[in-house]
mmCIF file of N, CA and C in Angstrom:
data_model
loop_
_atom_site.group_PDB
_atom_site.id
_atom_site.type_symbol
_atom_site.label_atom_id
_atom_site.label_comp_id
_atom_site.label_asym_id
_atom_site.label_seq_id
_atom_site.Cartn_x
_atom_site.Cartn_y
_atom_site.Cartn_z
ATOM 1 N N UNK A 1 10.467 -11.899 2.783
ATOM 2 C CA UNK A 1 9.104 -11.335 3.037
ATOM 3 C C UNK A 1 8.897 -9.921 3.726
ATOM 4 N N UNK A 2 7.909 -9.221 2.913
ATOM 5 C CA UNK A 2 7.682 -7.929 3.218
ATOM 6 C C UNK A 2 6.752 -7.901 4.214
ATOM 7 N N UNK A 3 6.927 -7.013 5.161
ATOM 8 C CA UNK A 3 5.978 -6.550 6.209
ATOM 9 C C UNK A 3 5.125 -5.395 5.809
ATOM 10 N N UNK A 4 3.814 -5.255 5.647
ATOM 11 C CA UNK A 4 3.092 -4.266 5.112
ATOM 12 C C UNK A 4 2.068 -3.924 6.031
ATOM 13 N N UNK A 5 2.017 -2.515 6.483
ATOM 14 C CA UNK A 5 1.227 -1.885 7.337
ATOM 15 C C UNK A 5 0.323 -0.812 6.333
ATOM 16 N N UNK A 6 -0.961 -0.892 6.530
ATOM 17 C CA UNK A 6 -1.755 0.129 5.838
ATOM 18 C C UNK A 6 -2.842 0.646 6.683
ATOM 19 N N UNK A 7 -3.305 2.039 6.143
ATOM 20 C CA UNK A 7 -4.248 2.509 6.902
ATOM 21 C C UNK A 7 -5.296 2.968 5.935
ATOM 22 N N UNK A 8 -7.006 2.809 6.611
ATOM 23 C CA UNK A 8 -7.951 3.190 6.001
ATOM 24 C C UNK A 8 -8.562 3.756 6.926
ATOM 25 N N UNK A 9 -9.770 4.686 6.778
ATOM 26 C CA UNK A 9 -10.664 5.169 7.525
ATOM 27 C C UNK A 9 -12.165 4.651 7.131
ATOM 28 N N UNK A 10 -12.912 3.844 8.231
ATOM 29 C CA UNK A 10 -14.040 3.298 8.002
ATOM 30 C C UNK A 10 -15.095 4.592 8.619
ATOM 31 N N UNK A 11 -16.111 4.739 8.057
ATOM 32 C CA UNK A 11 -17.216 5.635 7.994
ATOM 33 C C UNK A 11 -17.644 5.473 9.529
ATOM 34 N N UNK A 12 -17.664 6.488 10.446
ATOM 35 C CA UNK A 12 -18.223 6.233 11.777
ATOM 36 C C UNK A 12 -19.638 5.573 11.894
ATOM 37 N N UNK A 13 -20.610 5.894 11.053
ATOM 38 C CA UNK A 13 -21.876 5.197 11.040
ATOM 39 C C UNK A 13 -21.795 3.777 10.480
ATOM 40 N N UNK A 14 -20.658 3.247 10.067
ATOM 41 C CA UNK A 14 -20.560 1.978 9.606
ATOM 42 C C UNK A 14 -19.764 0.975 10.378
ATOM 43 N N UNK A 15 -19.069 1.453 11.292
ATOM 44 C CA UNK A 15 -18.298 0.778 12.170
ATOM 45 C C UNK A 15 -18.800 -0.513 12.665
ATOM 46 N N UNK A 16 -19.811 -0.710 13.268
ATOM 47 C CA UNK A 16 -20.446 -1.948 13.829
ATOM 48 C C UNK A 16 -20.665 -3.022 12.645
ATOM 49 N N UNK A 17 -21.203 -2.483 11.589
ATOM 50 C CA UNK A 17 -21.536 -3.530 10.458
ATOM 51 C C UNK A 17 -20.179 -3.855 9.998
ATOM 52 N N UNK A 18 -19.143 -3.106 9.843
ATOM 53 C CA UNK A 18 -17.537 -3.405 9.371
ATOM 54 C C UNK A 18 -17.150 -4.666 10.468
ATOM 55 N N UNK A 19 -17.417 -4.529 11.572
ATOM 56 C CA UNK A 19 -17.095 -5.411 12.526
ATOM 57 C C UNK A 19 -17.585 -6.689 12.276
ATOM 58 N N UNK A 20 -18.796 -6.709 12.207
ATOM 59 C CA UNK A 20 -19.660 -7.756 11.999
ATOM 60 C C UNK A 20 -19.235 -8.761 10.661
ATOM 61 N N UNK A 21 -18.971 -7.742 9.616
ATOM 62 C CA UNK A 21 -18.649 -8.717 8.404
ATOM 63 C C UNK A 21 -17.425 -9.199 8.386
ATOM 64 N N UNK A 22 -16.393 -8.663 9.154
ATOM 65 C CA UNK A 22 -15.255 -9.293 9.343
ATOM 66 C C UNK A 22 -15.100 -10.424 10.469
ATOM 67 N N UNK A 23 -16.198 -10.527 11.170
ATOM 68 C CA UNK A 23 -16.236 -11.784 11.922
ATOM 69 C C UNK A 23 -16.748 -12.785 11.245
ATOM 70 N N UNK A 24 -17.221 -12.650 10.126
ATOM 71 C CA UNK A 24 -17.677 -13.771 9.430
ATOM 72 C C UNK A 24 -17.426 -13.692 7.907
ATOM 73 N N UNK A 25 -15.924 -13.599 7.582
ATOM 74 C CA UNK A 25 -15.742 -13.370 6.002
ATOM 75 C C UNK A 25 -15.867 -14.506 5.182
ATOM 76 N N UNK A 26 -16.187 -14.491 4.211
ATOM 77 C CA UNK A 26 -16.617 -15.538 3.171
ATOM 78 C C UNK A 26 -15.190 -16.477 2.850
ATOM 79 N N UNK A 27 -15.815 -17.943 3.177
ATOM 80 C CA UNK A 27 -14.551 -18.895 3.040
ATOM 81 C C UNK A 27 -13.751 -18.685 1.799
ATOM 82 N N UNK A 28 -14.575 -18.229 0.599
ATOM 83 C CA UNK A 28 -13.824 -18.187 -0.514
ATOM 84 C C UNK A 28 -12.815 -17.016 -0.573
ATOM 85 N N UNK A 29 -13.218 -15.895 -0.006
ATOM 86 C CA UNK A 29 -12.449 -14.928 0.155
ATOM 87 C C UNK A 29 -11.010 -15.250 0.998
ATOM 88 N N UNK A 30 -11.258 -15.959 2.106
ATOM 89 C CA UNK A 30 -10.122 -16.379 2.933
ATOM 90 C C UNK A 30 -9.218 -17.405 2.196
ATOM 91 N N UNK A 31 -9.773 -18.060 1.439
ATOM 92 C CA UNK A 31 -8.906 -18.963 0.537
ATOM 93 C C UNK A 31 -8.197 -18.263 -0.470
ATOM 94 N N UNK A 32 -9.006 -17.449 -1.142
ATOM 95 C CA UNK A 32 -8.185 -16.674 -2.207
ATOM 96 C C UNK A 32 -7.049 -15.556 -1.477
ATOM 97 N N UNK A 33 -7.464 -15.110 -0.576
ATOM 98 C CA UNK A 33 -6.328 -14.293 0.382
ATOM 99 C C UNK A 33 -4.873 -15.198 0.636
ATOM 100 N N UNK A 34 -5.267 -16.352 1.191
ATOM 101 C CA UNK A 34 -4.373 -17.004 1.429
ATOM 102 C C UNK A 34 -3.524 -17.771 0.045
ATOM 103 N N UNK A 35 -4.148 -18.023 -0.800
ATOM 104 C CA UNK A 35 -3.506 -18.564 -2.025
ATOM 105 C C UNK A 35 -3.091 -17.384 -2.990
ATOM 106 N N UNK A 36 -3.064 -16.121 -2.628
ATOM 107 C CA UNK A 36 -2.421 -14.951 -3.326
ATOM 108 C C UNK A 36 -1.297 -14.482 -2.656
ATOM 109 N N UNK A 37 -1.107 -15.046 -1.556
ATOM 110 C CA UNK A 37 0.276 -14.495 -0.950
ATOM 111 C C UNK A 37 -0.211 -13.538 0.260
ATOM 112 N N UNK A 38 -1.333 -13.311 0.936
ATOM 113 C CA UNK A 38 -1.625 -12.357 2.039
ATOM 114 C C UNK A 38 -1.490 -13.461 3.265
ATOM 115 N N UNK A 39 -0.267 -13.373 3.875
ATOM 116 C CA UNK A 39 0.036 -14.264 5.224
ATOM 117 C C UNK A 39 0.071 -13.268 6.437
ATOM 118 N N UNK A 40 -0.205 -14.007 7.612
ATOM 119 C CA UNK A 40 -0.428 -13.225 8.553
ATOM 120 C C UNK A 40 -1.141 -12.050 8.440
ATOM 121 N N UNK A 41 -2.421 -11.830 7.958
ATOM 122 C CA UNK A 41 -2.846 -10.797 7.701
ATOM 123 C C UNK A 41 -3.800 -10.364 9.058
ATOM 124 N N UNK A 42 -3.773 -9.474 9.256
ATOM 125 C CA UNK A 42 -4.634 -8.897 10.299
ATOM 126 C C UNK A 42 -5.207 -7.500 10.155
ATOM 127 N N UNK A 43 -6.465 -7.192 10.773
ATOM 128 C CA UNK A 43 -7.061 -5.733 10.736
ATOM 129 C C UNK A 43 -7.199 -5.440 12.249
ATOM 130 N N UNK A 44 -6.910 -4.173 12.307
ATOM 131 C CA UNK A 44 -7.201 -3.607 13.695
ATOM 132 C C UNK A 44 -8.004 -2.129 13.563
ATOM 133 N N UNK A 45 -9.115 -1.982 14.274
ATOM 134 C CA UNK A 45 -10.002 -0.945 14.288
ATOM 135 C C UNK A 45 -10.176 -0.135 15.434
ATOM 136 N N UNK A 46 -9.974 0.962 15.487
ATOM 137 C CA UNK A 46 -10.037 1.581 16.355
ATOM 138 C C UNK A 46 -11.520 2.379 16.484
ATOM 139 N N UNK A 47 -12.208 2.743 17.873
ATOM 140 C CA UNK A 47 -13.557 3.345 17.743
ATOM 141 C C UNK A 47 -13.911 4.340 17.160
ATOM 142 N N UNK A 48 -12.897 5.086 16.505
ATOM 143 C CA UNK A 48 -13.114 6.205 15.770
ATOM 144 C C UNK A 48 -13.125 5.949 14.168
ATOM 145 N N UNK A 49 -12.986 4.630 14.062
ATOM 146 C CA UNK A 49 -12.899 4.055 12.348
ATOM 147 C C UNK A 49 -11.513 4.129 11.703
ATOM 148 N N UNK A 50 -10.512 4.322 12.379
ATOM 149 C CA UNK A 50 -9.171 4.249 12.222
ATOM 150 C C UNK A 50 -8.839 2.674 11.993
ATOM 151 N N UNK A 51 -8.469 2.541 10.840
ATOM 152 C CA UNK A 51 -8.314 0.743 10.411
ATOM 153 C C UNK A 51 -6.755 0.578 10.057
ATOM 154 N N UNK A 52 -6.111 -0.383 10.869
ATOM 155 C CA UNK A 52 -4.495 -0.523 10.265
ATOM 156 C C UNK A 52 -4.592 -2.040 9.855
ATOM 157 N N UNK A 53 -4.336 -2.254 8.772
ATOM 158 C CA UNK A 53 -4.024 -3.423 8.441
ATOM 159 C C UNK A 53 -2.517 -3.970 8.601
ATOM 160 N N UNK A 54 -2.182 -5.225 8.610
ATOM 161 C CA UNK A 54 -0.975 -5.885 8.558
ATOM 162 C C UNK A 54 -0.939 -7.008 7.909
ATOM 163 N N UNK A 55 0.142 -7.133 6.811
ATOM 164 C CA UNK A 55 0.177 -8.237 6.172
ATOM 165 C C UNK A 55 1.625 -8.645 5.811
ATOM 166 N N UNK A 56 1.885 -9.820 5.690
ATOM 167 C CA UNK A 56 3.156 -10.477 5.386
ATOM 168 C C UNK A 56 3.253 -10.983 4.162
ATOM 169 N N UNK A 57 4.236 -10.481 3.277
ATOM 170 C CA UNK A 57 3.796 -11.162 1.579
ATOM 171 C C UNK A 57 5.213 -11.015 0.928
ATOM 172 N N UNK A 58 5.438 -12.026 -0.166
ATOM 173 C CA UNK A 58 6.496 -11.780 -0.876
ATOM 174 C C UNK A 58 6.560 -10.628 -1.731
ATOM 175 N N UNK A 59 5.559 -10.018 -2.035
ATOM 176 C CA UNK A 59 5.234 -8.765 -2.540
ATOM 177 C C UNK A 59 3.793 -8.439 -2.902
ATOM 178 N N UNK A 60 3.869 -7.127 -2.024
ATOM 179 C CA UNK A 60 2.196 -6.777 -1.984
ATOM 180 C C UNK A 60 1.857 -6.385 -3.174
ATOM 181 N N UNK A 61 2.537 -6.053 -4.360
ATOM 182 C CA UNK A 61 2.168 -5.641 -5.586
ATOM 183 C C UNK A 61 1.427 -6.903 -6.435
ATOM 184 N N UNK A 62 2.154 -8.097 -6.107
ATOM 185 C CA UNK A 62 1.822 -9.432 -6.439
ATOM 186 C C UNK A 62 0.643 -9.981 -5.783
ATOM 187 N N UNK A 63 0.589 -9.645 -4.498
ATOM 188 C CA UNK A 63 -0.755 -10.186 -3.852
ATOM 189 C C UNK A 63 -1.801 -9.460 -4.190
ATOM 190 N N UNK A 64 -1.741 -8.122 -4.352
ATOM 191 C CA UNK A 64 -2.957 -7.428 -4.841
ATOM 192 C C UNK A 64 -3.293 -7.707 -6.096
ATOM 193 N N UNK A 65 -2.602 -8.005 -7.068
ATOM 194 C CA UNK A 65 -2.575 -8.311 -8.549
ATOM 195 C C UNK A 65 -3.207 -9.884 -8.609
ATOM 196 N N UNK A 66 -3.088 -10.517 -7.585
ATOM 197 C CA UNK A 66 -3.708 -12.166 -7.635
ATOM 198 C C UNK A 66 -4.957 -11.871 -7.038
ATOM 199 N N UNK A 67 -5.094 -11.030 -6.221
ATOM 200 C CA UNK A 67 -6.606 -10.871 -5.698
ATOM 201 C C UNK A 67 -7.510 -10.109 -6.769
ATOM 202 N N UNK A 68 -6.819 -9.240 -7.574
ATOM 203 C CA UNK A 68 -7.802 -8.652 -8.207
ATOM 204 C C UNK A 68 -7.933 -9.463 -9.675
ATOM 205 N N UNK A 69 -7.535 -10.805 -9.859
ATOM 206 C CA UNK A 69 -7.545 -11.672 -11.009
ATOM 207 C C UNK A 69 -9.027 -12.511 -10.330
ATOM 208 N N UNK A 70 -9.352 -12.497 -9.039
ATOM 209 C CA UNK A 70 -10.181 -13.361 -8.575
ATOM 210 C C UNK A 70 -11.496 -12.841 -8.452
ATOM 211 N N UNK A 71 -12.613 -13.865 -8.668
ATOM 212 C CA UNK A 71 -13.895 -13.254 -8.886
ATOM 213 C C UNK A 71 -14.347 -12.831 -7.612
ATOM 214 N N UNK A 72 -14.181 -13.460 -6.488
ATOM 215 C CA UNK A 72 -14.603 -13.346 -5.119
ATOM 216 C C UNK A 72 -14.027 -11.885 -4.573
ATOM 217 N N UNK A 73 -12.847 -11.577 -5.021
ATOM 218 C CA UNK A 73 -12.342 -9.980 -4.626
ATOM 219 C C UNK A 73 -13.229 -8.959 -5.233
ATOM 220 N N UNK A 74 -13.572 -9.248 -6.529
ATOM 221 C CA UNK A 74 -14.388 -8.029 -7.012
ATOM 222 C C UNK A 74 -15.749 -7.820 -6.334
ATOM 223 N N UNK A 75 -16.259 -9.046 -5.884
ATOM 224 C CA UNK A 75 -17.647 -8.767 -5.024
ATOM 225 C C UNK A 75 -17.407 -8.455 -3.443
ATOM 226 N N UNK A 76 -16.007 -8.906 -3.007
ATOM 227 C CA UNK A 76 -15.840 -8.165 -1.558
ATOM 228 C C UNK A 76 -15.618 -6.805 -1.714
ATOM 229 N N UNK A 77 -14.758 -6.593 -2.815
ATOM 230 C CA UNK A 77 -14.491 -5.145 -2.508
ATOM 231 C C UNK A 77 -15.601 -3.981 -3.169
ATOM 232 N N UNK A 78 -16.323 -4.640 -3.884
ATOM 233 C CA UNK A 78 -17.711 -3.764 -4.228
ATOM 234 C C UNK A 78 -18.365 -3.530 -2.859
ATOM 235 N N UNK A 79 -18.821 -4.527 -1.997
ATOM 236 C CA UNK A 79 -19.516 -4.376 -0.776
ATOM 237 C C UNK A 79 -18.619 -3.571 0.254
ATOM 238 N N UNK A 80 -17.559 -3.908 0.397
ATOM 239 C CA UNK A 80 -16.695 -3.233 1.277
ATOM 240 C C UNK A 80 -16.436 -1.626 0.939
ATOM 241 N N UNK A 81 -16.489 -1.277 -0.477
ATOM 242 C CA UNK A 81 -16.158 0.252 -0.845
ATOM 243 C C UNK A 81 -16.952 1.288 -0.113
ATOM 244 N N UNK A 82 -18.191 0.966 0.177
ATOM 245 C CA UNK A 82 -19.214 1.887 0.921
ATOM 246 C C UNK A 82 -18.905 2.036 2.427
ATOM 247 N N UNK A 83 -17.906 1.221 2.843
ATOM 248 C CA UNK A 83 -17.671 1.388 4.263
ATOM 249 C C UNK A 83 -16.425 2.394 4.784
ATOM 250 N N UNK A 84 -15.896 2.828 3.594
ATOM 251 C CA UNK A 84 -14.920 3.721 3.784
ATOM 252 C C UNK A 84 -14.797 5.089 3.245
ATOM 253 N N UNK A 85 -14.148 6.176 3.873
ATOM 254 C CA UNK A 85 -14.034 7.343 3.721
ATOM 255 C C UNK A 85 -12.896 7.735 2.670
ATOM 256 N N UNK A 86 -13.153 8.676 1.691
ATOM 257 C CA UNK A 86 -11.891 9.186 0.758
ATOM 258 C C UNK A 86 -11.194 8.104 0.179
ATOM 259 N N UNK A 87 -11.722 7.096 -0.626
ATOM 260 C CA UNK A 87 -11.460 6.103 -1.536
ATOM 261 C C UNK A 87 -11.208 6.771 -3.142
ATOM 262 N N UNK A 88 -12.157 7.695 -3.337
ATOM 263 C CA UNK A 88 -12.392 8.374 -4.595
ATOM 264 C C UNK A 88 -12.626 6.902 -5.477
ATOM 265 N N UNK A 89 -12.158 6.783 -6.454
ATOM 266 C CA UNK A 89 -12.303 5.781 -7.550
ATOM 267 C C UNK A 89 -11.917 4.333 -7.386
ATOM 268 N N UNK A 90 -11.068 4.519 -6.060
ATOM 269 C CA UNK A 90 -10.326 3.372 -6.005
ATOM 270 C C UNK A 90 -11.137 2.095 -5.085
ATOM 271 N N UNK A 91 -10.693 1.063 -5.189
ATOM 272 C CA UNK A 91 -11.204 -0.036 -4.238
ATOM 273 C C UNK A 91 -10.504 0.094 -3.057
ATOM 274 N N UNK A 92 -11.017 -0.596 -1.810
ATOM 275 C CA UNK A 92 -10.425 -0.382 -0.652
ATOM 276 C C UNK A 92 -9.033 -1.481 -0.603
ATOM 277 N N UNK A 93 -8.867 -2.153 -1.437
ATOM 278 C CA UNK A 93 -7.611 -3.205 -1.400
ATOM 279 C C UNK A 93 -6.383 -2.411 -2.195
ATOM 280 N N UNK A 94 -6.964 -1.451 -2.984
ATOM 281 C CA UNK A 94 -5.810 -0.678 -3.720
ATOM 282 C C UNK A 94 -5.793 0.666 -3.279
ATOM 283 N N UNK A 95 -6.605 1.314 -2.362
ATOM 284 C CA UNK A 95 -6.557 2.761 -2.115
ATOM 285 C C UNK A 95 -6.058 2.816 -0.674
ATOM 286 N N UNK A 96 -5.432 1.937 0.003
ATOM 287 C CA UNK A 96 -4.904 2.178 1.332
ATOM 288 C C UNK A 96 -3.794 2.766 1.420
ATOM 289 N N UNK A 97 -3.596 3.439 2.529
ATOM 290 C CA UNK A 97 -2.233 4.275 2.655
ATOM 291 C C UNK A 97 -1.255 3.307 3.488
ATOM 292 N N UNK A 98 -0.152 2.980 2.764
ATOM 293 C CA UNK A 98 0.928 2.256 3.341
ATOM 294 C C UNK A 98 1.506 2.731 4.424
ATOM 295 N N UNK A 99 2.081 2.501 5.266
ATOM 296 C CA UNK A 99 3.017 3.076 6.538
ATOM 297 C C UNK A 99 4.088 2.713 6.261
ATOM 298 N N UNK A 100 5.234 3.657 6.665
ATOM 299 C CA UNK A 100 6.800 3.112 6.628
ATOM 300 C C UNK A 100 7.097 2.378 7.845
ATOM 301 N N UNK A 101 7.669 1.238 7.829
ATOM 302 C CA UNK A 101 8.155 0.842 8.903
ATOM 303 C C UNK A 101 9.575 1.429 9.465
ATOM 304 N N UNK A 102 9.532 1.568 10.720
ATOM 305 C CA UNK A 102 10.690 2.328 11.313
ATOM 306 C C UNK A 102 11.330 1.597 12.146
ATOM 307 N N UNK A 103 10.945 0.725 12.790
ATOM 308 C CA UNK A 103 11.333 -0.383 13.661
ATOM 309 C C UNK A 103 10.864 -1.604 13.511
ATOM 310 N N UNK A 104 11.603 -2.703 13.589
ATOM 311 C CA UNK A 104 11.665 -4.185 13.694
ATOM 312 C C UNK A 104 12.377 -4.756 14.734
ATOM 313 N N UNK A 105 11.812 -5.326 15.653
ATOM 314 C CA UNK A 105 12.941 -5.975 16.463
ATOM 315 C C UNK A 105 13.538 -6.905 16.180
ATOM 316 N N UNK A 106 13.016 -7.926 15.445
ATOM 317 C CA UNK A 106 13.787 -9.035 15.058
ATOM 318 C C UNK A 106 15.023 -8.481 14.248
ATOM 319 N N UNK A 107 14.928 -7.589 13.065
ATOM 320 C CA UNK A 107 15.997 -7.174 12.456
ATOM 321 C C UNK A 107 17.020 -6.390 13.190
ATOM 322 N N UNK A 108 16.574 -5.694 14.327
ATOM 323 C CA UNK A 108 17.516 -4.864 15.068
ATOM 324 C C UNK A 108 18.425 -6.070 15.938
ATOM 325 N N UNK A 109 17.703 -7.041 16.562
ATOM 326 C CA UNK A 109 18.162 -8.139 17.215
ATOM 327 C C UNK A 109 19.295 -8.712 16.370
ATOM 328 N N UNK A 110 18.925 -9.116 15.110
ATOM 329 C CA UNK A 110 19.949 -9.966 14.426
ATOM 330 C C UNK A 110 20.810 -9.016 13.879
ATOM 331 N N UNK A 111 20.826 -7.695 13.725
ATOM 332 C CA UNK A 111 22.047 -6.638 12.955
ATOM 333 C C UNK A 111 22.944 -6.532 14.414
ATOM 334 N N UNK A 112 22.164 -6.449 15.789
ATOM 335 C CA UNK A 112 23.091 -6.352 16.971
ATOM 336 C C UNK A 112 23.844 -7.667 17.189
ATOM 337 N N UNK A 113 23.427 -8.929 16.849
ATOM 338 C CA UNK A 113 24.036 -10.216 17.117
ATOM 339 C C UNK A 113 25.158 -10.145 16.051
ATOM 340 N N UNK A 114 24.820 -9.867 15.059
ATOM 341 C CA UNK A 114 25.714 -9.615 14.073
ATOM 342 C C UNK A 114 27.061 -8.870 14.249
ATOM 343 N N UNK A 115 26.951 -7.833 14.781
ATOM 344 C CA UNK A 115 27.968 -6.856 14.991
ATOM 345 C C UNK A 115 28.551 -7.222 16.336
ATOM 346 N N UNK A 116 27.855 -7.965 17.145
ATOM 347 C CA UNK A 116 28.305 -8.408 18.562
ATOM 348 C C UNK A 116 29.597 -9.705 18.043
ATOM 349 N N UNK A 117 28.940 -10.334 17.265
ATOM 350 C CA UNK A 117 29.804 -11.834 16.811
ATOM 351 C C UNK A 117 31.132 -11.188 15.993
ATOM 352 N N UNK A 118 31.078 -10.138 15.025
ATOM 353 C CA UNK A 118 32.210 -9.496 14.328
ATOM 354 C C UNK A 118 33.096 -8.824 15.638
ATOM 355 N N UNK A 119 32.728 -8.332 16.791
ATOM 356 C CA UNK A 119 33.415 -7.487 17.633
ATOM 357 C C UNK A 119 34.219 -8.460 18.243
ATOM 358 N N UNK A 120 33.468 -9.860 18.535
ATOM 359 C CA UNK A 120 34.231 -10.711 19.574
ATOM 360 C C UNK A 120 35.436 -11.334 18.712
ATOM 361 N N UNK A 121 35.284 -11.377 17.132
ATOM 362 C CA UNK A 121 36.176 -11.879 16.579
ATOM 363 C C UNK A 121 37.790 -10.663 16.279
ATOM 364 N N UNK A 122 37.280 -9.541 16.502
ATOM 365 C CA UNK A 122 38.083 -8.550 16.176
ATOM 366 C C UNK A 122 39.100 -7.930 17.305
ATOM 367 N N UNK A 123 38.140 -7.965 18.411
ATOM 368 C CA UNK A 123 38.849 -7.414 19.663
ATOM 369 C C UNK A 123 39.174 -8.436 20.636
ATOM 370 N N UNK A 124 40.162 -8.066 21.417
ATOM 371 C CA UNK A 124 40.706 -8.979 22.495
ATOM 372 C C UNK A 124 39.438 -9.103 23.494
ATOM 373 N N UNK A 125 39.566 -10.442 24.089
ATOM 374 C CA UNK A 125 38.220 -10.748 25.217
ATOM 375 C C UNK A 125 38.593 -10.158 26.316
ATOM 376 N N UNK A 126 37.980 -9.381 26.971
ATOM 377 C CA UNK A 126 38.117 -8.464 28.123
ATOM 378 C C UNK A 126 38.642 -9.447 29.328
ATOM 379 N N UNK A 127 38.389 -10.597 29.473
ATOM 380 C CA UNK A 127 38.795 -11.355 30.569
ATOM 381 C C UNK A 127 40.250 -11.903 30.480
ATOM 382 N N UNK A 128 40.947 -11.691 29.169
ATOM 383 C CA UNK A 128 42.281 -11.982 29.203
ATOM 384 C C UNK A 128 43.454 -10.973 29.117
ATOM 385 N N UNK A 129 43.624 -10.651 30.310
ATOM 386 C CA UNK A 129 44.328 -9.711 30.691
ATOM 387 C C UNK A 129 46.018 -10.238 30.215
ATOM 388 N N UNK A 130 46.830 -9.000 29.903
ATOM 389 C CA UNK A 130 48.108 -9.483 29.833
ATOM 390 C C UNK A 130 48.631 -9.646 31.143
ATOM 391 N N UNK A 131 49.718 -10.555 30.880
ATOM 392 C CA UNK A 131 50.622 -11.030 32.223
ATOM 393 C C UNK A 131 51.473 -9.808 32.591
ATOM 394 N N UNK A 132 51.466 -9.419 33.990
ATOM 395 C CA UNK A 132 52.512 -8.707 34.186
ATOM 396 C C UNK A 132 53.940 -9.111 34.497
ATOM 397 N N UNK A 133 54.767 -9.138 33.679
ATOM 398 C CA UNK A 133 56.189 -9.475 33.333
ATOM 399 C C UNK A 133 57.048 -8.625 34.175
ATOM 400 N N UNK A 134 57.383 -8.422 35.381
ATOM 401 C CA UNK A 134 58.288 -7.457 35.969
ATOM 402 C C UNK A 134 59.439 -7.990 36.339
#
């Protein structure tokens, strides 16, 4: 499962309305997102309009393509496009900046657990000291 974090910029004069719109997303939009692979999807909005999104999905490309095939997404994106800065000709769900993941706790814990397990099988246990045979 891919973890995808992305960034957009909401226009300062549209922040309040953006919050309102996302407090009551259309039920058919919610259903379309869920059925096209958008899981554990969240949006975070800073007071200056910085928007950070997070989604878990088998493939962000497939999830975007799946939404592009839905009628509801066309309507939603057309309405949302006016809220954002610097999208050019792109819709919001295609024009976001994907951020690089540089740390994930569970991955590092799993990696550390595997390293520890390997070390335990290859190194003598510290509590088994050799007997003194004088």
